[in-house]
């Protein structure tokens, strides 16, 4: 009897301890997306926008109700704390899978937002990061027409469960933390904008350790995704006998080798497998080697141009520097040397294109 | 003799006494007509007595009859009568004739541990019948049948069955030790015996398996285990057992290999679900909603919007409902049993959600818990599981998801700590001692 009483007492003590964590799901406001903009003001430099999902008992078209709250504050943490007084339920970042940074912020500095994201324990490291055009606030206020559940369009766009586009580069928070800290590997962020009824993600912003240095266009983004992440389900096109020929890529493999010359040369080798998706010219099997050669040359030249452009911007999203250090037991001296010679590094792209089929049965 | 017996038994009205005379011999006899088989009395005693006038012929009959014996000790007379014997006195000597009435002369049909295509016969309430049921299935000369009498008032016969060459001696010694310690007045059911033999009362899980299937008993005896039968109970006990024996249905041995393996896995999944699901519901709804995907989180939040109470009250309401429903359908006569299910399951389940007392997700959780619990093949083990889930619920109220995970780990530790008659409860493989005895037994058979 005494034992039971003691047990009850112990449990009731725990109730007081644990009560701070106990909060029912319907008493929480789930933040599904968060945006941070830089206002440029000295008093309140950060504009924080939260998209909150309103739980609905019915799910259907246009029923994805959400509430957008925004506040300017001297820091992100203060803004979030202050926003709590604007809503009637407890804010919960546990389901926040998307963090958007405005163009103004990414051109200013990413240090403070990353510091906030890294310290909060309820922020999931598998969240997606992106830059928003023109500002995170505008993108979060937009309402895509096909969205059934608040914030779902973001998750489907960036995650691989919905659309899989070669123009959309997915960047996770955990990967960003690494890229912002790691020697010889620089971060990148996809750019999202709203075109009136849906989100468009097709550009890529390349950053050094603090802010944006280069924005890739659509064609370059695809090429980057193909050569850096070996992203299949992509396509490359070439002019063949005056007409457009498009190759669907089903399999890519990538290999990097860096020589230890005074000015190192980066050898990037790619094997691309796929089938012809569209061509206006009748393509016979005997013409395939000729087409493959054409595609290879075209792809090599384009990629080398892209690599040079990225090098000239002073960033290294491919991680060539890290590869160099890893390959040659890099110490501080090597790292210093690499940084000095990086602007002169030569690139040599060799690709092997294999056309599995012409896409037709004869 | 008759006077003495009548006096000792306080002159009962159901005792039949008479004095027969066939012209040459005079016989006093007495018996309880309702405890004895009247037909047997006629053929075995009355007819010979009536037709064999010659005393020598009748004496030869007395000496040679297998069920006949002298009963010289007057103190034992009343006991014999009460066990269904007939006493008669002939020329100053008292004889007894064992003619107990057999209520069960064919095997019962399975009621609890159903199989689709396995044997359909089950144990009866008659221990002799049960022994023969086991013997038919385990037809080895090494099968040992040991008799004990337990219970001061009931004097129930308990029979120990085991294979002499395969049984684990340590277990057998322990069983005999425990049997000697059993102190009960009335032994009515094997469940009682199980409690007495298990030692500590507060065990959360049974360490003795209760079964109604003679084929299970035979299989277990073949594995070197000890079976126990009790007169008047249609269940047998098997020991020592492991957790995995409780999750084993006899169908697994009889049906298609892959499907039975799949069903076995399904049963373990169901067990895990029924233990943890209500607790997980509380933990996820009130502590860690980030575990689920956002779509599900929002729909749970949406269905809980109308519910005024915290999640654990909701869980307790529904668990109380389902337990009451199970209990009610168990106690109700079979003819109106279906009413309880309809009222409870259909009407209440739907309207309790419409009334906004519980969320629709909770209804799903409750049904999964109830259905999964019925998947467990052994009733006693199912009861334990049913209870353990409340411990999980209470812990999850205070500690959330972490509490559930830690408690599940503790449960596994508890299982590892449990011993069934000295044998580990959660050993994946047959315990080494048992296995070695097993091997030695097989070797002896071959030699």
Short mmCIF file of N, CA and C in Angstrom, two decimals, chain B residues 26-105:
data_model
loop_
_atom_site.label_atom_id
_atom_site.label_comp_id
_atom_site.label_asym_id
_atom_site.label_seq_id
_atom_site.Cartn_x
_atom_site.Cartn_y
_atom_site.Cartn_z
N UNK B 26 -26.39 -64.05 0.35
CA UNK B 26 -27.05 -62.83 0.78
C UNK B 26 -26.04 -61.69 0.67
N UNK B 27 -26.42 -60.60 0.04
CA UNK B 27 -25.46 -59.53 -0.19
C UNK B 27 -26.03 -58.21 0.27
N UNK B 28 -25.24 -57.51 1.09
CA UNK B 28 -25.61 -56.14 1.44
C UNK B 28 -24.89 -55.23 0.45
N UNK B 29 -25.59 -54.26 -0.13
CA UNK B 29 -24.85 -53.34 -1.02
C UNK B 29 -25.34 -51.92 -0.82
N UNK B 30 -24.42 -50.99 -1.08
CA UNK B 30 -24.79 -49.59 -1.02
C UNK B 30 -23.98 -48.79 -2.02
N UNK B 31 -24.58 -47.79 -2.61
CA UNK B 31 -23.88 -46.89 -3.55
C UNK B 31 -24.72 -45.63 -3.77
N UNK B 32 -24.07 -44.61 -4.30
CA UNK B 32 -24.78 -43.40 -4.71
C UNK B 32 -25.22 -43.57 -6.16
N UNK B 33 -26.49 -43.71 -6.42
CA UNK B 33 -26.92 -44.00 -7.80
C UNK B 33 -26.48 -42.93 -8.79
N UNK B 34 -26.37 -41.66 -8.34
CA UNK B 34 -26.06 -40.60 -9.31
C UNK B 34 -24.56 -40.46 -9.55
N UNK B 35 -23.76 -41.12 -8.70
CA UNK B 35 -22.32 -41.08 -8.94
C UNK B 35 -21.86 -42.30 -9.71
N UNK B 36 -22.75 -43.28 -9.83
CA UNK B 36 -22.34 -44.55 -10.42
C UNK B 36 -23.07 -44.81 -11.73
N UNK B 37 -22.41 -45.64 -12.50
CA UNK B 37 -22.99 -46.01 -13.77
C UNK B 37 -23.92 -47.20 -13.55
N UNK B 38 -25.23 -46.97 -13.66
CA UNK B 38 -26.20 -48.01 -13.28
C UNK B 38 -26.14 -49.20 -14.22
N UNK B 39 -25.89 -48.93 -15.48
CA UNK B 39 -25.80 -50.02 -16.44
C UNK B 39 -24.66 -50.95 -16.11
N UNK B 40 -23.53 -50.35 -15.74
CA UNK B 40 -22.36 -51.15 -15.38
C UNK B 40 -22.67 -52.01 -14.16
N UNK B 41 -23.39 -51.42 -13.18
CA UNK B 41 -23.73 -52.18 -11.97
C UNK B 41 -24.55 -53.41 -12.35
N UNK B 42 -25.49 -53.21 -13.24
CA UNK B 42 -26.33 -54.32 -13.68
C UNK B 42 -25.53 -55.43 -14.30
N UNK B 43 -24.68 -55.05 -15.31
CA UNK B 43 -23.99 -56.10 -16.05
C UNK B 43 -22.87 -56.72 -15.23
N UNK B 44 -22.19 -55.89 -14.42
CA UNK B 44 -21.00 -56.39 -13.73
C UNK B 44 -21.31 -57.10 -12.42
N UNK B 45 -22.42 -56.74 -11.78
CA UNK B 45 -22.64 -57.33 -10.45
C UNK B 45 -24.00 -58.02 -10.33
N UNK B 46 -25.04 -57.31 -10.71
CA UNK B 46 -26.37 -57.84 -10.43
C UNK B 46 -26.65 -59.10 -11.25
N UNK B 47 -26.27 -59.04 -12.53
CA UNK B 47 -26.54 -60.21 -13.39
C UNK B 47 -25.78 -61.44 -12.93
N UNK B 48 -24.44 -61.34 -12.70
CA UNK B 48 -23.74 -62.53 -12.20
C UNK B 48 -24.33 -63.04 -10.88
N UNK B 49 -24.67 -62.06 -10.05
CA UNK B 49 -25.20 -62.45 -8.74
C UNK B 49 -26.52 -63.18 -8.88
N UNK B 50 -27.30 -62.75 -9.84
CA UNK B 50 -28.61 -63.37 -10.02
C UNK B 50 -28.51 -64.75 -10.65
N UNK B 51 -27.52 -64.94 -11.60
CA UNK B 51 -27.53 -66.19 -12.35
C UNK B 51 -26.52 -67.22 -11.86
N UNK B 52 -25.46 -66.79 -11.14
CA UNK B 52 -24.48 -67.80 -10.69
C UNK B 52 -24.86 -68.23 -9.28
N UNK B 53 -25.70 -69.29 -9.20
CA UNK B 53 -26.20 -69.72 -7.88
C UNK B 53 -25.14 -70.41 -7.09
N UNK B 54 -24.22 -71.05 -7.83
CA UNK B 54 -23.22 -71.82 -7.10
C UNK B 54 -22.22 -70.88 -6.44
N UNK B 55 -22.02 -70.98 -5.14
CA UNK B 55 -21.09 -70.06 -4.45
C UNK B 55 -19.69 -70.09 -5.02
N UNK B 56 -19.22 -71.31 -5.46
CA UNK B 56 -17.86 -71.40 -6.00
C UNK B 56 -17.75 -70.57 -7.27
N UNK B 57 -18.75 -70.73 -8.11
CA UNK B 57 -18.73 -69.98 -9.38
C UNK B 57 -18.72 -68.49 -9.11
N UNK B 58 -19.50 -68.08 -8.12
CA UNK B 58 -19.55 -66.65 -7.82
C UNK B 58 -18.25 -66.17 -7.19
N UNK B 59 -17.63 -67.02 -6.39
CA UNK B 59 -16.33 -66.66 -5.80
C UNK B 59 -15.27 -66.49 -6.87
N UNK B 60 -15.26 -67.43 -7.86
CA UNK B 60 -14.30 -67.30 -8.96
C UNK B 60 -14.49 -65.96 -9.68
N UNK B 61 -15.75 -65.60 -9.82
CA UNK B 61 -16.05 -64.32 -10.48
C UNK B 61 -15.49 -63.16 -9.66
N UNK B 62 -15.66 -63.25 -8.33
CA UNK B 62 -15.17 -62.17 -7.47
C UNK B 62 -13.67 -62.02 -7.57
N UNK B 63 -12.95 -63.13 -7.64
CA UNK B 63 -11.50 -63.09 -7.65
C UNK B 63 -10.98 -62.54 -8.99
N UNK B 64 -11.68 -62.92 -10.07
CA UNK B 64 -11.11 -62.61 -11.39
C UNK B 64 -11.53 -61.26 -11.95
N UNK B 65 -12.56 -60.64 -11.39
CA UNK B 65 -13.04 -59.40 -12.00
C UNK B 65 -12.03 -58.25 -11.81
N UNK B 66 -11.63 -57.53 -12.88
CA UNK B 66 -10.58 -56.48 -12.74
C UNK B 66 -11.00 -55.28 -11.92
N UNK B 67 -12.30 -54.99 -11.89
CA UNK B 67 -12.72 -53.78 -11.18
C UNK B 67 -13.10 -54.07 -9.72
N UNK B 68 -12.91 -55.27 -9.34
CA UNK B 68 -13.33 -55.66 -7.99
C UNK B 68 -12.14 -55.78 -7.07
N UNK B 69 -12.33 -55.37 -5.87
CA UNK B 69 -11.24 -55.49 -4.90
C UNK B 69 -11.86 -55.54 -3.51
N UNK B 70 -11.06 -56.04 -2.56
CA UNK B 70 -11.56 -56.03 -1.19
C UNK B 70 -11.37 -54.66 -0.60
N UNK B 71 -12.32 -54.26 0.26
CA UNK B 71 -12.17 -52.99 0.96
C UNK B 71 -12.27 -53.28 2.43
N UNK B 72 -11.10 -53.56 3.01
CA UNK B 72 -11.14 -54.05 4.39
C UNK B 72 -11.13 -52.95 5.43
N UNK B 73 -10.61 -51.78 5.04
CA UNK B 73 -10.52 -50.69 6.01
C UNK B 73 -11.84 -49.92 6.08
N UNK B 74 -12.58 -50.02 7.19
CA UNK B 74 -13.91 -49.38 7.26
C UNK B 74 -13.81 -47.85 7.17
N UNK B 75 -12.61 -47.27 7.50
CA UNK B 75 -12.50 -45.82 7.45
C UNK B 75 -12.57 -45.29 6.03
N UNK B 76 -12.09 -46.11 5.09
CA UNK B 76 -12.04 -45.63 3.71
C UNK B 76 -13.35 -45.77 2.97
N UNK B 77 -14.35 -46.40 3.60
CA UNK B 77 -15.60 -46.73 2.90
C UNK B 77 -16.30 -45.49 2.35
N UNK B 78 -16.45 -44.50 3.22
CA UNK B 78 -17.21 -43.33 2.76
C UNK B 78 -16.51 -42.63 1.60
N UNK B 79 -15.16 -42.54 1.68
CA UNK B 79 -14.41 -41.91 0.59
C UNK B 79 -14.64 -42.65 -0.72
N UNK B 80 -14.58 -43.97 -0.64
CA UNK B 80 -14.76 -44.77 -1.85
C UNK B 80 -16.14 -44.52 -2.45
N UNK B 81 -17.14 -44.49 -1.57
CA UNK B 81 -18.51 -44.27 -2.04
C UNK B 81 -18.62 -42.94 -2.77
N UNK B 82 -17.96 -41.93 -2.16
CA UNK B 82 -18.07 -40.58 -2.74
C UNK B 82 -17.33 -40.47 -4.07
N UNK B 83 -16.36 -41.33 -4.30
CA UNK B 83 -15.63 -41.31 -5.57
C UNK B 83 -16.38 -42.12 -6.64
N UNK B 84 -17.51 -42.70 -6.27
CA UNK B 84 -18.29 -43.42 -7.27
C UNK B 84 -18.07 -44.92 -7.25
N UNK B 85 -17.73 -45.46 -6.11
CA UNK B 85 -17.56 -46.90 -6.01
C UNK B 85 -18.83 -47.53 -5.40
N UNK B 86 -19.01 -48.81 -5.65
CA UNK B 86 -20.13 -49.52 -5.05
C UNK B 86 -19.54 -50.47 -4.01
N UNK B 87 -20.13 -50.50 -2.82
CA UNK B 87 -19.62 -51.40 -1.78
C UNK B 87 -20.65 -52.50 -1.55
N UNK B 88 -20.13 -53.72 -1.44
CA UNK B 88 -21.06 -54.77 -1.04
C UNK B 88 -20.38 -55.73 -0.07
N UNK B 89 -21.22 -56.31 0.76
CA UNK B 89 -20.68 -57.19 1.80
C UNK B 89 -21.21 -58.60 1.55
N UNK B 90 -20.27 -59.52 1.50
CA UNK B 90 -20.63 -60.89 1.18
C UNK B 90 -19.94 -61.81 2.19
N UNK B 91 -20.68 -62.50 2.92
CA UNK B 91 -20.14 -63.45 3.89
C UNK B 91 -19.07 -62.80 4.76
N UNK B 92 -19.39 -61.63 5.25
CA UNK B 92 -18.51 -60.96 6.20
C UNK B 92 -17.38 -60.16 5.56
N UNK B 93 -17.16 -60.26 4.25
CA UNK B 93 -16.09 -59.49 3.60
C UNK B 93 -16.73 -58.37 2.79
N UNK B 94 -16.07 -57.19 2.89
CA UNK B 94 -16.57 -56.05 2.13
C UNK B 94 -15.76 -55.92 0.84
N UNK B 95 -16.46 -55.80 -0.26
CA UNK B 95 -15.81 -55.61 -1.57
C UNK B 95 -16.22 -54.26 -2.13
N UNK B 96 -15.35 -53.78 -3.04
CA UNK B 96 -15.74 -52.54 -3.74
C UNK B 96 -15.69 -52.78 -5.24
N UNK B 97 -16.56 -52.17 -5.93
CA UNK B 97 -16.61 -52.27 -7.39
C UNK B 97 -16.57 -50.84 -7.94
N UNK B 98 -15.52 -50.56 -8.76
CA UNK B 98 -15.37 -49.20 -9.29
C UNK B 98 -16.26 -49.01 -10.51
N UNK B 99 -17.36 -48.34 -10.30
CA UNK B 99 -18.26 -48.07 -11.44
C UNK B 99 -18.60 -46.58 -11.49
N UNK B 100 -17.59 -45.69 -11.54
CA UNK B 100 -17.94 -44.26 -11.57
C UNK B 100 -18.64 -43.89 -12.87
N UNK B 101 -19.56 -42.98 -12.71
CA UNK B 101 -20.32 -42.57 -13.89
C UNK B 101 -19.44 -41.66 -14.77
N UNK B 102 -19.34 -41.96 -16.04
CA UNK B 102 -18.56 -41.15 -16.97
C UNK B 102 -19.48 -40.17 -17.67
N UNK B 103 -19.28 -38.89 -17.38
CA UNK B 103 -20.13 -37.89 -18.03
C UNK B 103 -19.68 -37.64 -19.46
N UNK B 104 -18.38 -37.88 -19.69
CA UNK B 104 -17.84 -37.56 -21.01
C UNK B 104 -17.31 -38.84 -21.63
N UNK B 105 -17.88 -39.20 -22.74
CA UNK B 105 -17.34 -40.38 -23.38
C UNK B 105 -16.84 -40.10 -24.79
#
